[in-house]
C-alpha positions as CSV (number, residue, x, y, z in Angstrom):
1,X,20.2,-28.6,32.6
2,X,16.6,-26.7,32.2
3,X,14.6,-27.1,29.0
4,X,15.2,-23.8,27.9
5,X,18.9,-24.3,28.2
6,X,18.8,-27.5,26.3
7,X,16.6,-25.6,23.6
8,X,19.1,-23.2,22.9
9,X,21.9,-25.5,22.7
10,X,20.4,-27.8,19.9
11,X,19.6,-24.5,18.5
12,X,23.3,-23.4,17.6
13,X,24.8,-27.2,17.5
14,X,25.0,-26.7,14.3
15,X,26.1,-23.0,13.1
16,X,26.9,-23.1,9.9
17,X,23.7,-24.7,9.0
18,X,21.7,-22.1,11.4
19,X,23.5,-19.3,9.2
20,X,22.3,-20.3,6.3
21,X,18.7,-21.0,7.5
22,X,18.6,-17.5,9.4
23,X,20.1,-16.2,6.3
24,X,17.5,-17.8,3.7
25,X,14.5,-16.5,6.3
26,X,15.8,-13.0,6.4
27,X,15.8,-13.2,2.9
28,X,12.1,-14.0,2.4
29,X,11.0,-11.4,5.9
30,X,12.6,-8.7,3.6
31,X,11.0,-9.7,0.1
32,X,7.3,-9.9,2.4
33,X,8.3,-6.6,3.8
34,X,9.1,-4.7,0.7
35,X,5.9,-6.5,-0.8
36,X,3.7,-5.2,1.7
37,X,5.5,-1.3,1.8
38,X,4.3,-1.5,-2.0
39,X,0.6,-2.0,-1.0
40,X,0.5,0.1,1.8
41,X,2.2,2.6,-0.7
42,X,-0.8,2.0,-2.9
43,X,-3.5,2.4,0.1
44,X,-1.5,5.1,1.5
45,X,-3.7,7.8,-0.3
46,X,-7.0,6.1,1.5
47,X,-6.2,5.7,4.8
48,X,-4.8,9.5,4.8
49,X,-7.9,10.9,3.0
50,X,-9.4,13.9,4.7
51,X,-13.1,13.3,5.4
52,X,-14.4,16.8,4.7
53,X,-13.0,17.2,1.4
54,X,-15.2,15.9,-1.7
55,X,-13.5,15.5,-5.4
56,X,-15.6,17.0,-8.4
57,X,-15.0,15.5,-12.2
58,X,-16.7,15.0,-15.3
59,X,-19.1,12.5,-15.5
60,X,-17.8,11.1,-18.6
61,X,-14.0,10.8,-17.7
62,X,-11.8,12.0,-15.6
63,X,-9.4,13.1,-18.2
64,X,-12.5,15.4,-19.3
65,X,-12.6,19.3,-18.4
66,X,-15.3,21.0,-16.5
67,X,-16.1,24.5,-17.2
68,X,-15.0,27.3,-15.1
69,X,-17.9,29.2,-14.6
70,X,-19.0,25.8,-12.3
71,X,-16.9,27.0,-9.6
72,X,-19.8,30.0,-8.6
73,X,-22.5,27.3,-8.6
74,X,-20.5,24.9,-6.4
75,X,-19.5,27.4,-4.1
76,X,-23.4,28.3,-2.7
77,X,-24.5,24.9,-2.7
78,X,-25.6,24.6,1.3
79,X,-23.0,23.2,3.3
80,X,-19.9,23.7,0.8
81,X,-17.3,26.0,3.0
82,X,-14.5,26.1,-0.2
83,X,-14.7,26.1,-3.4
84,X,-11.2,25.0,-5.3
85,X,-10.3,23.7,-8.4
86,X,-6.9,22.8,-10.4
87,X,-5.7,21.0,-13.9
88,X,-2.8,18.9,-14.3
89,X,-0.1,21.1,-15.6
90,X,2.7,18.6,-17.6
91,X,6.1,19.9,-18.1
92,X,9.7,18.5,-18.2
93,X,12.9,20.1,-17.1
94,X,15.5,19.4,-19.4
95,X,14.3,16.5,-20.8
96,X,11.4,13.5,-21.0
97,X,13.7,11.9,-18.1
98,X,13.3,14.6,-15.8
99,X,9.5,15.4,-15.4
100,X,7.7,15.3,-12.2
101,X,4.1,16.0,-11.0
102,X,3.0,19.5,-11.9
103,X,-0.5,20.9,-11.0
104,X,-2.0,24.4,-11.6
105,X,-4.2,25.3,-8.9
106,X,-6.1,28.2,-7.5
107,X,-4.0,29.4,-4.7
108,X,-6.3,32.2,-3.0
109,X,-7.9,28.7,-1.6
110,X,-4.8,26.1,-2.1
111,X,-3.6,26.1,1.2
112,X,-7.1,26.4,3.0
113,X,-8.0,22.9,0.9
114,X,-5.1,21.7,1.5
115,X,-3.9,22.1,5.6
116,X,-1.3,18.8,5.1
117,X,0.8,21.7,3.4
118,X,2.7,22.7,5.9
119,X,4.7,26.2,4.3
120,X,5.9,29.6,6.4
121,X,4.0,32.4,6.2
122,X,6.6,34.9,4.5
123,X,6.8,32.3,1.2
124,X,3.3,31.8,1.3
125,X,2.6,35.3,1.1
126,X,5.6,36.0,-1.8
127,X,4.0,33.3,-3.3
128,X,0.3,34.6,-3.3
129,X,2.0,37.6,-4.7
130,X,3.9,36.3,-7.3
131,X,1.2,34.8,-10.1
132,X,4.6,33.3,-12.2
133,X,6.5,32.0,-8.6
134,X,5.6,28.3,-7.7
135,X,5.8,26.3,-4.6
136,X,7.9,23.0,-4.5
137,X,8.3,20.0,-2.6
138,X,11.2,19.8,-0.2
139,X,12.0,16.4,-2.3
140,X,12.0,18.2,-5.9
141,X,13.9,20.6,-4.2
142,X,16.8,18.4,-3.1
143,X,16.5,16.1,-6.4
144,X,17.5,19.1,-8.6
145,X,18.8,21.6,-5.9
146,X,16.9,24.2,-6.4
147,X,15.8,26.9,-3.7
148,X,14.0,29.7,-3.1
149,X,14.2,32.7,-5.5
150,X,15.7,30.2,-8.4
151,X,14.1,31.1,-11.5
152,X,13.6,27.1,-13.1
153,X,13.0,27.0,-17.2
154,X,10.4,24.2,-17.8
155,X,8.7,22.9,-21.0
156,X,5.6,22.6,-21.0
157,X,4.1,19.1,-22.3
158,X,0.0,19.6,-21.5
159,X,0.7,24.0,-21.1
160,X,2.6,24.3,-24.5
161,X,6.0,26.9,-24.3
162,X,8.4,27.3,-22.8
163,X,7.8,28.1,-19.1
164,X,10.4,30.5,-16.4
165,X,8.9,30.2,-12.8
166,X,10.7,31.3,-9.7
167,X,10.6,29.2,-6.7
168,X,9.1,30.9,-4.0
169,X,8.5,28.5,-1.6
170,X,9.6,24.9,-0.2
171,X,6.9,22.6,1.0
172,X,6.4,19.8,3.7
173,X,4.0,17.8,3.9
174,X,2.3,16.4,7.2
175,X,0.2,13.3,5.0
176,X,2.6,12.6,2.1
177,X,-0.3,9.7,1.0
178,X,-2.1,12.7,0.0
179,X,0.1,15.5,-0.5
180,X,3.7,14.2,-1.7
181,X,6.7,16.5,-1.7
182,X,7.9,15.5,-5.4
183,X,5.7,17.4,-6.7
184,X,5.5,21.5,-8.2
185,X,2.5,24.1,-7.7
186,X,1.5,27.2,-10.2
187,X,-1.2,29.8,-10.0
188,X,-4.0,28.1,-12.5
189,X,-4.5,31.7,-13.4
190,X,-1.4,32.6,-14.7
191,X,-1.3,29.1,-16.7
192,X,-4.8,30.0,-18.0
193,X,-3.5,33.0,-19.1
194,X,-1.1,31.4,-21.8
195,X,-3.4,28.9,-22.7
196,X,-6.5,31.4,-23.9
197,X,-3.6,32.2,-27.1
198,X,-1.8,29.0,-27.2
199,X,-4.6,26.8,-27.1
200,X,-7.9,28.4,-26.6
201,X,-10.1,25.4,-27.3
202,X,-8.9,24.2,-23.6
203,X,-8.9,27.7,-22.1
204,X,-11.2,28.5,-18.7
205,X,-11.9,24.6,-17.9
206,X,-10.4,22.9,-14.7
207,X,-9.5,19.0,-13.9
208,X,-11.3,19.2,-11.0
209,X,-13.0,20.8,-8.1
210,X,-12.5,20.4,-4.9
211,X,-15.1,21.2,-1.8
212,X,-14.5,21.2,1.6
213,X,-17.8,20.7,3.7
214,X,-18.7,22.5,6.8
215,X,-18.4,21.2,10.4
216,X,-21.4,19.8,10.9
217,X,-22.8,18.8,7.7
218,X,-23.0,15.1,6.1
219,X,-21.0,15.1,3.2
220,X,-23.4,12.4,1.5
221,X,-25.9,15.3,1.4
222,X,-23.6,17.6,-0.4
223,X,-22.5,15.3,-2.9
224,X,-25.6,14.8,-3.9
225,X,-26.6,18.4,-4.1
226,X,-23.7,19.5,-6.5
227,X,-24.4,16.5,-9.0
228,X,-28.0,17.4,-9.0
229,X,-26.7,20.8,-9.9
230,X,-25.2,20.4,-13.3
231,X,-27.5,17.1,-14.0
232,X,-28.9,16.9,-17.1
233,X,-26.3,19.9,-18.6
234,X,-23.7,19.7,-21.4
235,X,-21.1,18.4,-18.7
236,X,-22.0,16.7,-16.0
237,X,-20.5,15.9,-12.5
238,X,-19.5,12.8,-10.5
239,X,-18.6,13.8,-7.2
240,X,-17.3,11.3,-4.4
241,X,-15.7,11.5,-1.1
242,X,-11.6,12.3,-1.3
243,X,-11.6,8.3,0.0
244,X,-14.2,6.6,-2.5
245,X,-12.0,8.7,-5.1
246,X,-8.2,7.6,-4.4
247,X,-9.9,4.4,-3.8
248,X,-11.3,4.5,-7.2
249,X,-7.9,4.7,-8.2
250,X,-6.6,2.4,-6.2
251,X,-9.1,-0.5,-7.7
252,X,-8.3,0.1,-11.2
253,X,-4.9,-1.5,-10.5
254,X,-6.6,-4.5,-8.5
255,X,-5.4,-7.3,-10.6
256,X,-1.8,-5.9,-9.6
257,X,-2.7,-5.2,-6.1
258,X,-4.0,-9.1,-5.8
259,X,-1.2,-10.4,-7.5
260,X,0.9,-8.6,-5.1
261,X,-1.0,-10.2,-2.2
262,X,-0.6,-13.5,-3.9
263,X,2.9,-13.0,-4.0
264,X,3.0,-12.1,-0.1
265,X,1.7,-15.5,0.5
266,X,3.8,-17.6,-1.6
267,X,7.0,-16.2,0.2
268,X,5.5,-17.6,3.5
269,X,5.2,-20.5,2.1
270,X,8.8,-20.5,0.9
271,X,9.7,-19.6,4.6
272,X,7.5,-22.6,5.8
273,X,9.7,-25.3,3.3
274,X,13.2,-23.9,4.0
275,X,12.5,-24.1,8.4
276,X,10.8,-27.6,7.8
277,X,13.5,-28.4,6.1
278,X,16.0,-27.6,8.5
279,X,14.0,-28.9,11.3
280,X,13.2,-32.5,9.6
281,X,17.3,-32.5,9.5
282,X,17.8,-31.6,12.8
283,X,15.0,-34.4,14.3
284,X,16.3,-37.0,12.1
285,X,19.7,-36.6,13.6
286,X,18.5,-36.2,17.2
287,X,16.3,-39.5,16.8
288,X,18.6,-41.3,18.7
289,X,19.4,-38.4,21.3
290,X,15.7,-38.3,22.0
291,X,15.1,-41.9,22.4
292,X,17.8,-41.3,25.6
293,X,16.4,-38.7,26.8
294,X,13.1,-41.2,26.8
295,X,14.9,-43.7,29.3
296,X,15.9,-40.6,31.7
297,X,12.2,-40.0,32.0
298,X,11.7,-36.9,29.5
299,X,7.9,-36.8,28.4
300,X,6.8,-36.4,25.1
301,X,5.4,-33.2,25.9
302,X,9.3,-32.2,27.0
303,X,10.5,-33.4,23.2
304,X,7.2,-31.2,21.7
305,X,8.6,-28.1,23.5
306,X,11.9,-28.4,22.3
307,X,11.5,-28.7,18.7
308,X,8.6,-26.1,19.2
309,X,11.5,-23.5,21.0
310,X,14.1,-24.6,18.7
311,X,11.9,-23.7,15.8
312,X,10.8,-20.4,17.2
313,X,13.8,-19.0,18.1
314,X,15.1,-19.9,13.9
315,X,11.9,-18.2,12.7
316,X,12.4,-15.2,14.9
317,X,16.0,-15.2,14.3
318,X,15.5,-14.6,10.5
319,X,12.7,-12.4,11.1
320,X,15.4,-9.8,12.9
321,X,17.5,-10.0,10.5
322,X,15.6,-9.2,8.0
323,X,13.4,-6.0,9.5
324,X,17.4,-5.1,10.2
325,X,17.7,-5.5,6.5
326,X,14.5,-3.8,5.5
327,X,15.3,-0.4,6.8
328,X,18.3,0.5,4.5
329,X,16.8,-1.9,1.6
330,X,13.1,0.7,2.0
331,X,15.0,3.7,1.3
332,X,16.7,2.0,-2.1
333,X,13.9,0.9,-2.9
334,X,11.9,3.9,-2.8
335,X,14.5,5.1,-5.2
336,X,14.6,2.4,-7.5
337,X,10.8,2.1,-8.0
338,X,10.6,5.8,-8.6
339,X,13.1,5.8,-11.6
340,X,14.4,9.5,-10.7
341,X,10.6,10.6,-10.5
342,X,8.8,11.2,-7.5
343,X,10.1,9.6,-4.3
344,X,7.6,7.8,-2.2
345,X,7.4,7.5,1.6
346,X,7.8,3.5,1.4
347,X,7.6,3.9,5.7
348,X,8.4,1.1,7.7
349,X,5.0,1.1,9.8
350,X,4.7,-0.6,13.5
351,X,1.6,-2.5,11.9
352,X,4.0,-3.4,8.9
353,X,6.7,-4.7,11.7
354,X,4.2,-6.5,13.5
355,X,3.1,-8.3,10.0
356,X,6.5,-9.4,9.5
357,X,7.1,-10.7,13.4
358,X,3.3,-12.3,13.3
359,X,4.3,-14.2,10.4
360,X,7.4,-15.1,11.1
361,X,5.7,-16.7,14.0
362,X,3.3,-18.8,12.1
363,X,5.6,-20.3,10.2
364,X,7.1,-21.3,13.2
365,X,4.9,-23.4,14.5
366,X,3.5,-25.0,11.1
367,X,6.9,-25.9,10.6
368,X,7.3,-27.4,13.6
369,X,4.1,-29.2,13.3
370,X,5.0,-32.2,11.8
371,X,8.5,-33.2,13.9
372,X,6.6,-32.6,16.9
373,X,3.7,-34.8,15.8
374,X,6.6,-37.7,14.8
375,X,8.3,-37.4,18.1
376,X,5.0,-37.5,20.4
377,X,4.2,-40.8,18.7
378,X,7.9,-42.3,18.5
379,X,8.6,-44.9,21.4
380,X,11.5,-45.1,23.4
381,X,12.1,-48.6,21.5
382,X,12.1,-46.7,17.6
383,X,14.5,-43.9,19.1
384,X,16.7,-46.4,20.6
385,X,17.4,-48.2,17.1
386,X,17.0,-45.3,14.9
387,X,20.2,-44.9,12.8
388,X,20.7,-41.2,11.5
């Protein structure tokens, strides 16, 4: 009998016991793996960030408005190619339960800015024509069924009123980090136009610019040129890279985020105890068996590789399972997490199975550290008169 064939039978000698071990790994592979689809979620919006694209706010806050006429002034500073700006546009459907993302932008350069939008060229076009049709993502469309040429009632939470916009186009996205497809789209002139008698005090101000550079040009230099621009006026600007923005984001949850990471390493550990467990069980039972195979000439090297394989093929074992688990698991998930809001991609990533398998692997061998250290100094003599 080879060594490999010897492996695999102490491997299943016991099934029930390898169930349950399997079982309790693919548990803890699929609480890592949903852990670590929540931070990629979170740095989803980095990694995806377009490079030429540079985010304009108030200086003071982000929640603060910029004037309007600032959009001239950005526009002709050397090396800006678009000009764009937008405000947050709140609104509900039919209650507080069913609100999504809503943004009023300017949509003579919306889909320039924006390329990840990926929409046909008749609905952009309706759209461009329409100042009270909005675009939609194809996963608002399917969460309240709505499609093109619905007319949708909304009330307005930031935009006061009550709001009647037809659909005129459905939206995919190419980067869903950056561009989701929960989310709803309005002309930020026709939004405007409402607010100049409902609430005039916030009339003719934007959330935010957004410039695309041109090929060529460092977008370090252009940053600083539009800041310098307004400095020292009644609102000034902070202007960073799209990345250094999300980013920004990103870092004002960082005690989450680490906590999160904490988390990912304690469930390793918990995947280390329950195969050292079962391995310590296993060796202590073999004692005897070993201190046999010692008299038939077996090195300890030979003992080593077998508790090494045996503890391998467990940790891998319970890491299939559990990536077999994590596929339907990400998609309720997803759900779950979003509480009938906006969906998140929550995509299963080759780097995120590798994480997983790589792990898995680790644990492996740690846990089979210690038996294998036991049985290389064990004599023939100990094994002999070892009683289980």
């Amino acid at each position: 009998m080879t060594l490999i064939r010897l492996m695999l039978r102490n491997t299943i000698r016991r099934p029930v016991r390898l169930a349950l071990t399997i079982g309790g790994l693919a548990m803890v592979v699929l609480a890592f793996g949903l852990l670590r689809l929540t931070l990629d979620e979170w740095h989803s919006g980095v990694k995806a960030a377009a490079n030429n694209r540079l985010i304009t706010v108030h200086a003071m806050s982000d929640s603060l408005l910029l004037p309007l006429s600032y959009r001239e002034r950005i526009a002709v500073v050397p090396g800006v190619q678009v000009a764009h700006y937008g405000n947050v546009f709140g609104v509900e459907y039919r209650d507080a339960k069913e609100s999504f993302g809503a943004f009023a932008e300017q949509m003579s350069t919306f889909f320039e800015t924006y390329p990840e939008v990926i929409l046909n060229e008749a609905d952009r076009l309706a759209l461009l024509k329409d100042r009270g049709g909005c675009l939609i993502g194809q996963k608002l469309a399917a969460r309240f069924g709505w499609k093109v040429g619905d007319v949708i009632p909304l009330k307005g939470t930031t935009h006061p009123g009550n709001w009647e916009l037809t659909v005129r186009g459905i939206y995919r996205s190419s980067s869903p980090g950056i561009m989701g497809e929960g989310e709803l789209y309005v002309h930020w002139q026709f939004a405007n136009e409402r607010l100049r008698t409902t609430a005039p005090d916030r009339a003719d101000q934007v959330g935010w610019y957004v410039a695309t550079t041109a090929p060529g040009v460092n977008p370090r230099s252009v940053v600083a040129a539009i800041d310098a621009t307004f400095a020292n006026s009644f609102a000034e600007t902070r202007t960073e890279r799209e990345q250094a923005y999300i980013a920004g984001w990103v870092a004002r949850s960082g005690a989450l985020l680490d906590a999160l990471d904490w988390l990912s390493g304690v469930m390793n550990g918990i995947a280390a105890l329950v195969l050292v467990n079962a391995l310590a069980m296993a060796v202590r039972e073999r004692t005897r068996e070993y201190g046999v195979m010692k008299t038939l000439g077996f090195q300890p090297r030979h003992l080593v590789a077998l508790v090494l394989g045996e503890s391998l093929l467990v940790a891998l074992g319970g890491a299939l399972a559990g990536l077999g688990l994590l596929y339907p698991a990400a998609r309720l998930y997803a759900v779950m997490v979003a509480g009938g809001k906006t969906v998140g991609a929550y995509e299963i990533t080759a780097e995120t199975i590798g994480m997983c398998l790589g792990v898995m692997v680790l644990v492996g061998l740690l846990a089979a550290l210690w038996p294998a250290v036991r049985l290389s100094h064990m004599t023939t003599l100990e094994g002999l008169r070892h009683r289980g």
